[in-house]
CSV table of C-alpha atoms in Angstrom, one decimal:
chain,number,residue,atom,x,y,z
A,987,UNK,CA,50.6,-58.5,85.9
A,988,UNK,CA,49.9,-58.7,89.5
A,989,UNK,CA,46.1,-58.2,88.8
A,990,UNK,CA,46.3,-61.7,86.5
A,991,UNK,CA,48.3,-63.5,89.4
A,992,UNK,CA,45.1,-62.3,91.8
A,993,UNK,CA,42.8,-63.3,89.6
A,994,UNK,CA,44.7,-66.8,89.0
A,995,UNK,CA,44.1,-67.7,92.7
A,996,UNK,CA,40.4,-66.9,92.1
A,997,UNK,CA,39.5,-69.7,90.2
A,998,UNK,CA,38.4,-73.0,92.0
A,999,UNK,CA,40.9,-76.1,91.6
A,1000,UNK,CA,38.3,-77.7,89.0
A,1001,UNK,CA,38.8,-74.7,86.4
A,1002,UNK,CA,42.2,-74.4,87.1
A,1003,UNK,CA,42.9,-78.4,86.5
A,1004,UNK,CA,40.9,-77.6,83.2
A,1005,UNK,CA,43.3,-74.7,81.9
A,1006,UNK,CA,46.4,-76.5,82.7
A,1007,UNK,CA,44.8,-79.6,80.7
A,1008,UNK,CA,43.8,-77.2,77.7
A,1009,UNK,CA,46.8,-75.0,77.7
A,1010,UNK,CA,49.0,-78.7,77.7
A,1011,UNK,CA,46.9,-79.6,74.4
A,1012,UNK,CA,47.8,-76.3,72.7
A,1013,UNK,CA,51.5,-76.7,73.2
A,1014,UNK,CA,51.1,-80.3,71.9
A,1015,UNK,CA,49.6,-78.9,69.0
A,1016,UNK,CA,52.1,-76.8,68.5
A,1017,UNK,CA,54.5,-79.0,68.8
A,1018,UNK,CA,53.1,-81.0,65.7
A,1019,UNK,CA,52.5,-84.3,67.5
A,1020,UNK,CA,53.9,-86.8,70.3
A,1021,UNK,CA,58.0,-86.9,70.5
A,1022,UNK,CA,59.0,-90.1,69.6
A,1023,UNK,CA,62.5,-91.3,71.2
A,1024,UNK,CA,64.4,-94.5,70.1
A,1025,UNK,CA,67.3,-95.0,72.8
A,1026,UNK,CA,70.0,-97.5,72.9
A,1027,UNK,CA,71.6,-98.5,76.1
A,1028,UNK,CA,73.1,-101.2,78.4
A,1029,UNK,CA,72.3,-102.4,81.7
A,1030,UNK,CA,74.8,-102.2,84.8
A,1031,UNK,CA,76.1,-105.7,83.8
A,1032,UNK,CA,76.5,-104.9,79.8
A,1033,UNK,CA,73.4,-106.1,78.3
A,1034,UNK,CA,72.3,-104.4,75.2
A,1035,UNK,CA,68.7,-103.0,75.4
A,1036,UNK,CA,66.3,-100.9,72.9
A,1037,UNK,CA,63.7,-98.8,74.2
A,1038,UNK,CA,60.8,-96.5,73.1
A,1039,UNK,CA,59.7,-93.9,74.5
A,1040,UNK,CA,56.7,-91.4,73.8
A,1041,UNK,CA,55.6,-88.5,75.7
A,1042,UNK,CA,58.9,-88.6,78.0
A,1043,UNK,CA,58.2,-87.1,81.9
A,1044,UNK,CA,60.5,-86.9,84.6
A,1045,UNK,CA,59.4,-89.6,86.2
A,1046,UNK,CA,60.2,-91.8,82.7
A,1047,UNK,CA,63.6,-90.1,82.6
A,1048,UNK,CA,64.2,-91.5,86.4
A,1049,UNK,CA,63.0,-95.0,85.6
A,1050,UNK,CA,64.9,-95.5,82.4
A,1051,UNK,CA,68.7,-94.1,84.2
A,1052,UNK,CA,67.7,-96.8,86.9
A,1053,UNK,CA,67.0,-99.3,83.8
A,1054,UNK,CA,70.3,-97.7,81.8
A,1055,UNK,CA,73.0,-97.2,84.3
A,1056,UNK,CA,75.7,-99.2,81.9
A,1057,UNK,CA,75.4,-96.9,79.1
A,1058,UNK,CA,72.3,-94.7,77.5
A,1059,UNK,CA,72.1,-93.0,74.0
A,1060,UNK,CA,69.6,-91.2,72.0
A,1061,UNK,CA,69.7,-92.5,68.4
A,1062,UNK,CA,66.6,-91.5,66.9
A,1063,UNK,CA,64.6,-88.5,68.3
A,1064,UNK,CA,61.2,-87.4,66.0
A,1065,UNK,CA,57.7,-86.2,65.9
A,1066,UNK,CA,55.0,-87.7,64.9
A,1067,UNK,CA,51.3,-86.9,65.1
A,1068,UNK,CA,47.8,-89.4,65.0
A,1069,UNK,CA,48.0,-92.9,63.9
A,1070,UNK,CA,51.4,-92.3,62.6
A,1071,UNK,CA,52.6,-92.6,66.4
A,1072,UNK,CA,50.6,-96.0,66.8
A,1073,UNK,CA,51.8,-97.6,63.4
A,1074,UNK,CA,55.4,-96.3,65.1
A,1075,UNK,CA,54.7,-98.7,68.1
A,1076,UNK,CA,53.1,-101.1,66.4
A,1077,UNK,CA,56.2,-101.3,64.2
A,1078,UNK,CA,59.1,-101.7,65.8
A,1079,UNK,CA,59.6,-105.5,66.4
A,1080,UNK,CA,63.3,-105.0,67.4
A,1081,UNK,CA,62.0,-103.0,70.9
A,1082,UNK,CA,63.1,-104.9,74.1
A,1083,UNK,CA,60.9,-102.2,75.9
A,1084,UNK,CA,58.4,-99.8,75.2
A,1085,UNK,CA,57.2,-96.8,76.9
A,1086,UNK,CA,54.3,-95.2,75.8
A,1087,UNK,CA,52.4,-91.9,77.2
A,1088,UNK,CA,48.5,-93.1,77.8
A,1089,UNK,CA,49.1,-96.2,75.9
A,1090,UNK,CA,45.6,-97.5,74.8
A,1091,UNK,CA,45.0,-100.9,73.0
A,1092,UNK,CA,46.6,-100.5,69.9
A,1093,UNK,CA,49.3,-100.2,72.5
A,1094,UNK,CA,49.9,-103.8,73.7
A,1095,UNK,CA,53.0,-105.3,74.0
A,1096,UNK,CA,53.7,-109.4,73.4
A,1097,UNK,CA,54.2,-109.5,77.6
A,1098,UNK,CA,51.0,-107.3,78.6
A,1099,UNK,CA,50.7,-103.6,79.0
A,1100,UNK,CA,51.1,-102.7,82.8
A,1101,UNK,CA,49.6,-98.8,83.4
A,1102,UNK,CA,52.0,-96.9,85.7
A,1103,UNK,CA,50.7,-93.8,87.1
A,1104,UNK,CA,53.3,-90.9,86.7
A,1105,UNK,CA,52.6,-90.1,90.7
A,1106,UNK,CA,51.1,-91.9,94.1
A,1107,UNK,CA,49.8,-89.9,96.9
A,1108,UNK,CA,50.9,-91.1,100.2
A,1109,UNK,CA,47.8,-90.2,102.8
A,1110,UNK,CA,47.6,-91.0,106.7
A,1111,UNK,CA,44.5,-91.3,108.0
A,1112,UNK,CA,44.8,-89.1,111.4
A,1113,UNK,CA,41.3,-91.0,113.0
A,1114,UNK,CA,42.8,-93.2,115.5
A,1115,UNK,CA,40.2,-96.2,115.0
A,1116,UNK,CA,41.4,-96.2,111.2
A,1117,UNK,CA,45.1,-96.8,112.6
A,1118,UNK,CA,47.0,-100.0,112.1
A,1119,UNK,CA,48.3,-101.1,115.8
A,1120,UNK,CA,51.1,-103.0,113.7
A,1121,UNK,CA,52.4,-100.0,112.1
A,1122,UNK,CA,54.8,-97.5,114.0
A,1123,UNK,CA,54.1,-94.0,113.2
A,1124,UNK,CA,56.6,-91.0,112.7
A,1125,UNK,CA,60.4,-91.7,111.9
A,1126,UNK,CA,62.3,-92.6,115.2
A,1127,UNK,CA,65.5,-90.6,114.0
A,1128,UNK,CA,63.3,-87.7,113.0
A,1129,UNK,CA,61.6,-87.4,116.2
A,1130,UNK,CA,64.7,-88.1,118.7
A,1131,UNK,CA,66.3,-85.3,116.4
A,1132,UNK,CA,63.7,-82.9,117.4
A,1133,UNK,CA,63.6,-84.3,121.0
A,1134,UNK,CA,67.0,-83.6,121.4
A,1135,UNK,CA,67.8,-79.9,119.3
A,1136,UNK,CA,64.5,-78.6,120.7
A,1137,UNK,CA,63.2,-77.7,117.4
A,1138,UNK,CA,60.1,-75.7,117.2
A,1139,UNK,CA,57.5,-74.6,114.8
A,1140,UNK,CA,55.1,-71.4,113.8
A,1141,UNK,CA,53.2,-70.7,110.7
A,1142,UNK,CA,53.0,-68.2,108.9
A,1143,UNK,CA,50.9,-65.9,106.6
A,1144,UNK,CA,52.7,-63.3,105.3
A,1145,UNK,CA,53.4,-63.3,101.1
A,1146,UNK,CA,56.9,-61.9,100.9
A,1147,UNK,CA,58.0,-64.4,103.4
A,1148,UNK,CA,56.5,-67.1,100.6
A,1149,UNK,CA,57.9,-65.0,97.9
A,1150,UNK,CA,61.4,-65.2,99.5
A,1151,UNK,CA,61.3,-68.8,100.8
A,1152,UNK,CA,60.1,-69.8,97.0
A,1153,UNK,CA,62.9,-67.7,95.3
A,1154,UNK,CA,65.8,-67.7,98.1
A,1155,UNK,CA,65.2,-71.7,99.3
A,1156,UNK,CA,62.5,-73.5,97.5
A,1157,UNK,CA,63.9,-73.6,93.9
A,1158,UNK,CA,67.7,-73.4,94.4
A,1159,UNK,CA,67.0,-76.7,96.4
A,1160,UNK,CA,65.2,-78.5,94.3
A,1161,UNK,CA,67.6,-77.7,91.0
A,1162,UNK,CA,70.5,-78.8,93.4
A,1163,UNK,CA,68.6,-81.7,94.3
A,1164,UNK,CA,67.6,-83.0,90.6
A,1165,UNK,CA,69.7,-81.2,88.5
A,1166,UNK,CA,68.3,-81.3,84.8
A,1167,UNK,CA,65.0,-83.7,86.0
A,1168,UNK,CA,64.3,-80.5,88.0
A,1169,UNK,CA,60.8,-79.0,87.4
A,1170,UNK,CA,59.0,-77.1,90.6
A,1171,UNK,CA,56.5,-75.9,90.8
A,1172,UNK,CA,55.3,-72.6,89.6
A,1173,UNK,CA,55.1,-69.4,92.1
A,1174,UNK,CA,51.3,-69.2,91.2
A,1175,UNK,CA,50.8,-72.9,91.8
A,1176,UNK,CA,52.5,-72.1,95.4
A,1177,UNK,CA,51.1,-69.2,96.0
A,1178,UNK,CA,47.5,-71.1,95.4
A,1179,UNK,CA,48.5,-73.5,98.0
A,1180,UNK,CA,49.3,-70.8,100.3
A,1181,UNK,CA,46.2,-68.9,100.5
A,1182,UNK,CA,44.0,-72.0,102.0
A,1183,UNK,CA,47.1,-72.9,104.2
A,1184,UNK,CA,50.1,-71.3,105.3
A,1185,UNK,CA,54.0,-71.2,105.6
A,1186,UNK,CA,54.8,-73.8,108.4
A,1187,UNK,CA,58.6,-72.7,109.6
A,1188,UNK,CA,60.9,-74.8,111.5
A,1189,UNK,CA,62.8,-73.3,114.1
A,1190,UNK,CA,66.0,-73.9,116.6
A,1191,UNK,CA,66.8,-71.7,119.4
A,1192,UNK,CA,64.6,-69.1,117.2
A,1193,UNK,CA,66.3,-69.5,114.1
A,1194,UNK,CA,64.4,-70.8,111.0
A,1195,UNK,CA,66.3,-74.2,109.5
A,1196,UNK,CA,63.4,-75.3,106.9
A,1197,UNK,CA,60.1,-74.8,105.7
A,1198,UNK,CA,57.2,-76.1,104.0
A,1199,UNK,CA,53.9,-74.5,102.5
A,1200,UNK,CA,50.6,-76.4,103.3
A,1201,UNK,CA,47.2,-76.3,102.0
A,1202,UNK,CA,43.8,-76.9,103.4
A,1203,UNK,CA,40.8,-78.6,101.6
A,1204,UNK,CA,37.7,-79.7,103.0
A,1205,UNK,CA,38.7,-82.1,106.1
A,1206,UNK,CA,42.2,-82.6,104.4
A,1207,UNK,CA,45.8,-80.9,105.3
A,1208,UNK,CA,48.2,-81.1,102.2
A,1209,UNK,CA,52.1,-81.0,102.4
A,1210,UNK,CA,53.3,-78.8,99.1
A,1211,UNK,CA,57.0,-78.2,99.3
A,1212,UNK,CA,59.3,-78.3,101.7
A,1213,UNK,CA,62.5,-77.3,101.4
A,1214,UNK,CA,66.0,-75.8,104.0
A,1215,UNK,CA,66.6,-72.0,104.5
A,1216,UNK,CA,69.5,-73.0,106.8
A,1217,UNK,CA,73.3,-74.6,106.6
A,1218,UNK,CA,72.8,-77.6,104.5
A,1219,UNK,CA,74.7,-79.5,106.9
A,1220,UNK,CA,73.2,-77.8,109.7
A,1221,UNK,CA,69.6,-78.6,108.1
A,1222,UNK,CA,70.4,-82.7,107.2
A,1223,UNK,CA,72.2,-83.0,110.7
A,1224,UNK,CA,68.6,-82.0,112.5
A,1225,UNK,CA,66.6,-83.6,109.8
A,1226,UNK,CA,64.9,-80.3,109.9
A,1227,UNK,CA,62.9,-80.8,106.4
A,1228,UNK,CA,62.1,-84.3,107.7
A,1229,UNK,CA,60.8,-82.4,111.0
A,1230,UNK,CA,58.4,-80.7,109.1
A,1231,UNK,CA,56.2,-83.5,108.4
A,1232,UNK,CA,56.0,-84.4,112.4
A,1233,UNK,CA,54.9,-80.6,113.1
A,1234,UNK,CA,52.3,-80.0,109.9
A,1235,UNK,CA,51.4,-83.5,111.9
A,1236,UNK,CA,51.1,-82.3,115.2
A,1237,UNK,CA,48.9,-79.0,113.6
A,1238,UNK,CA,47.0,-80.9,111.8
A,1239,UNK,CA,45.9,-83.2,114.7
A,1240,UNK,CA,45.2,-79.6,117.0
A,1241,UNK,CA,42.7,-78.3,114.0
A,1242,UNK,CA,40.6,-81.1,113.9
A,1243,UNK,CA,41.9,-82.2,110.0
A,1244,UNK,CA,41.4,-86.5,109.3
A,1245,UNK,CA,43.3,-86.5,106.7
A,1246,UNK,CA,47.2,-85.3,105.9
A,1247,UNK,CA,48.7,-85.5,102.5
A,1248,UNK,CA,52.0,-85.7,102.5
A,1249,UNK,CA,52.1,-85.2,98.4
A,1250,UNK,CA,53.0,-87.3,95.6
A,1251,UNK,CA,56.0,-89.6,94.9
A,1252,UNK,CA,57.4,-91.7,92.4
A,1253,UNK,CA,55.8,-94.4,91.1
A,1254,UNK,CA,58.7,-96.9,92.8
A,1255,UNK,CA,58.3,-99.0,96.2
A,1256,UNK,CA,62.1,-98.2,96.8
A,1257,UNK,CA,62.3,-94.4,96.3
A,1258,UNK,CA,63.8,-92.8,99.5
A,1259,UNK,CA,60.5,-90.4,99.2
A,1260,UNK,CA,57.5,-93.0,99.5
A,1261,UNK,CA,60.0,-95.1,101.8
A,1262,UNK,CA,60.6,-91.7,104.3
A,1263,UNK,CA,56.7,-91.4,104.2
A,1264,UNK,CA,55.7,-95.0,104.9
A,1265,UNK,CA,57.3,-94.6,108.0
A,1266,UNK,CA,55.0,-91.7,109.3
A,1267,UNK,CA,52.0,-94.1,108.8
A,1268,UNK,CA,51.2,-92.9,104.9
A,1269,UNK,CA,48.8,-95.0,102.6
A,1270,UNK,CA,49.0,-95.1,99.4
A,1271,UNK,CA,46.5,-93.2,97.1
A,1272,UNK,CA,45.9,-93.3,93.4
A,1273,UNK,CA,44.8,-89.8,93.0
A,1274,UNK,CA,41.9,-89.0,90.8
A,1275,UNK,CA,43.9,-85.7,90.2
A,1276,UNK,CA,46.5,-87.8,88.8
A,1277,UNK,CA,45.2,-88.9,85.4
A,1278,UNK,CA,48.9,-88.9,83.9
A,1279,UNK,CA,50.2,-92.5,83.2
A,1280,UNK,CA,52.7,-94.7,80.9
A,1281,UNK,CA,52.1,-97.7,79.3
A,1282,UNK,CA,55.1,-100.3,80.2
A,1283,UNK,CA,55.5,-103.2,78.0
A,1284,UNK,CA,58.2,-105.5,76.9
A,1285,UNK,CA,58.7,-108.6,74.2
A,1286,UNK,CA,60.7,-110.8,76.8
A,1287,UNK,CA,61.6,-110.7,80.2
A,1288,UNK,CA,65.5,-110.5,79.8
A,1289,UNK,CA,67.6,-110.8,83.2
A,1290,UNK,CA,68.2,-107.1,82.4
A,1291,UNK,CA,64.9,-105.8,82.8
A,1292,UNK,CA,63.7,-108.7,85.4
A,1293,UNK,CA,67.0,-107.3,87.6
A,1294,UNK,CA,65.3,-103.9,87.3
A,1295,UNK,CA,61.9,-104.8,88.5
A,1296,UNK,CA,63.8,-106.4,91.0
A,1297,UNK,CA,65.6,-103.2,92.2
A,1298,UNK,CA,63.4,-100.8,91.1
A,1299,UNK,CA,59.9,-102.6,92.2
A,1300,UNK,CA,57.0,-100.6,90.1
A,1301,UNK,CA,53.3,-99.1,91.1
A,1302,UNK,CA,51.2,-100.2,88.8
A,1303,UNK,CA,47.3,-99.5,88.4
A,1304,UNK,CA,45.4,-102.7,88.7
A,1305,UNK,CA,41.8,-104.1,88.5
A,1306,UNK,CA,41.5,-103.3,92.5
A,1307,UNK,CA,43.4,-100.3,92.9
A,1308,UNK,CA,47.1,-99.7,93.1
A,1309,UNK,CA,49.6,-103.0,93.0
A,1310,UNK,CA,53.0,-103.6,93.5
A,1311,UNK,CA,55.0,-105.1,90.3
A,1312,UNK,CA,58.7,-106.9,91.3
A,1313,UNK,CA,60.4,-110.0,89.4
A,1314,UNK,CA,61.6,-113.1,90.9
A,1315,UNK,CA,65.6,-113.9,91.0
A,1316,UNK,CA,65.9,-117.4,89.2
A,1317,UNK,CA,67.9,-118.7,91.8
A,1318,UNK,CA,66.5,-117.0,94.8
A,1319,UNK,CA,65.1,-118.8,97.7
A,1320,UNK,CA,61.4,-118.2,99.7
A,1321,UNK,CA,63.2,-116.5,102.5
A,1322,UNK,CA,65.2,-114.3,100.5
A,1323,UNK,CA,62.0,-113.5,98.7
A,1324,UNK,CA,59.9,-113.1,101.9
A,1325,UNK,CA,62.5,-110.6,102.9
A,1326,UNK,CA,62.8,-108.4,100.2
A,1327,UNK,CA,58.9,-108.4,99.6
A,1328,UNK,CA,58.4,-107.1,103.0
A,1329,UNK,CA,60.9,-104.2,102.1
A,1330,UNK,CA,59.2,-103.1,99.3
A,1331,UNK,CA,55.6,-103.8,101.2
A,1332,UNK,CA,53.4,-100.6,101.6
A,1333,UNK,CA,50.2,-99.7,102.8
A,1334,UNK,CA,47.6,-99.5,100.2
A,1335,UNK,CA,48.5,-101.8,98.0
A,1336,UNK,CA,45.4,-104.1,96.8
A,1337,UNK,CA,48.4,-106.8,95.8
A,1338,UNK,CA,52.1,-107.7,94.7
A,1339,UNK,CA,52.7,-108.9,91.6
A,1340,UNK,CA,55.7,-111.2,91.3
A,1341,UNK,CA,56.5,-111.9,87.5
A,1342,UNK,CA,59.0,-115.0,86.7
A,1343,UNK,CA,59.5,-117.6,83.9
A,1344,UNK,CA,57.1,-120.4,85.0
A,1345,UNK,CA,54.8,-118.4,87.6
A,1346,UNK,CA,55.3,-120.8,90.1
A,1347,UNK,CA,54.5,-120.1,93.7
A,1348,UNK,CA,57.2,-120.8,95.9
A,1349,UNK,CA,55.1,-120.6,99.0
A,1350,UNK,CA,54.5,-117.4,99.3
A,1351,UNK,CA,50.3,-116.0,99.5
A,1352,UNK,CA,50.1,-113.1,101.4
A,1353,UNK,CA,52.9,-110.5,102.7
A,1354,UNK,CA,51.1,-108.0,106.0
A,1355,UNK,CA,47.8,-109.6,104.6
A,1356,UNK,CA,48.4,-108.3,101.3
A,1357,UNK,CA,48.0,-110.9,98.6
A,1358,UNK,CA,51.1,-112.3,96.7
A,1359,UNK,CA,50.1,-112.8,92.7
A,1360,UNK,CA,53.0,-115.5,91.0
A,1361,UNK,CA,52.6,-114.5,87.4
A,1362,UNK,CA,54.3,-116.2,84.2
A,1363,UNK,CA,56.0,-113.5,82.3
A,1364,UNK,CA,56.8,-114.9,79.2
């Protein structure tokens, strides 16, 4: 076991990714095909919704729970292979929303096919010349608490400390935070990241309160995992987990790195983690490593789906890069719409797509220099 662990750490990244893709394919073949699920539920104001899902992921679970707030139940669940999946997707005319893993031309639905990445990267360009003078870098509240509580940081390369941190802090933190949606990284994956980087500790008066594992590759330093290691209430009061970003940013600048990768986030523009990274000056990036995606389509933009897109605006893959996808309310004023688009805007978006029932532009052409496209939804 120890020898296998050491050999795994020696694998180059490209080979590691190839092995993981092969293992995923083998697991799919052993399972006998793709799991297809029909879900019946209700929106928060009682509208019934029927959803078809293939190849469910934690991101899909999260988005469905945001849509089906009123009620959700699985009415059918079966495994299909090959062309049977395509026929199932095409033939279910009574479905309001389709969420298809991987997508494809045969999966197109009446109102279009939106490609949603399973996750997006958040990158900070540390070159002063590349920084936008209109963007405030750093979370002001976190920086204030770092100063007031005199937080400091050290970097460790001790493997025993890494093992203790992962088992006693990171995994329990993830399971408590995400419940049945928790998918913590394996110890081997974290060990590979640690090998090229280290373990950053945030301390208060010499007592460790939070930790972060980071990795390095070329001109990029990446945050991989972070978790509290002290009393949760104390850590929250100190903003200790958020402070790991501040100290990693300092470390990156001190050691001459060009980019700071703050890791992956859900493709949802109002997601708290993604918005927090935006406050540190991060830009959204469609990572070439993130090949996983799902295709989203619907028969008609019902009030429930429109409300879902307003409260849960998505990041989609567009011909010009990443785009934001949302919908406008029927009686929403231009000022209210502009205010909402300003809140969901994020650096790195090529454009923002707003769906409505007539495709008319109420006079909003751009948000912070990012073009806004108005599109008829049905």
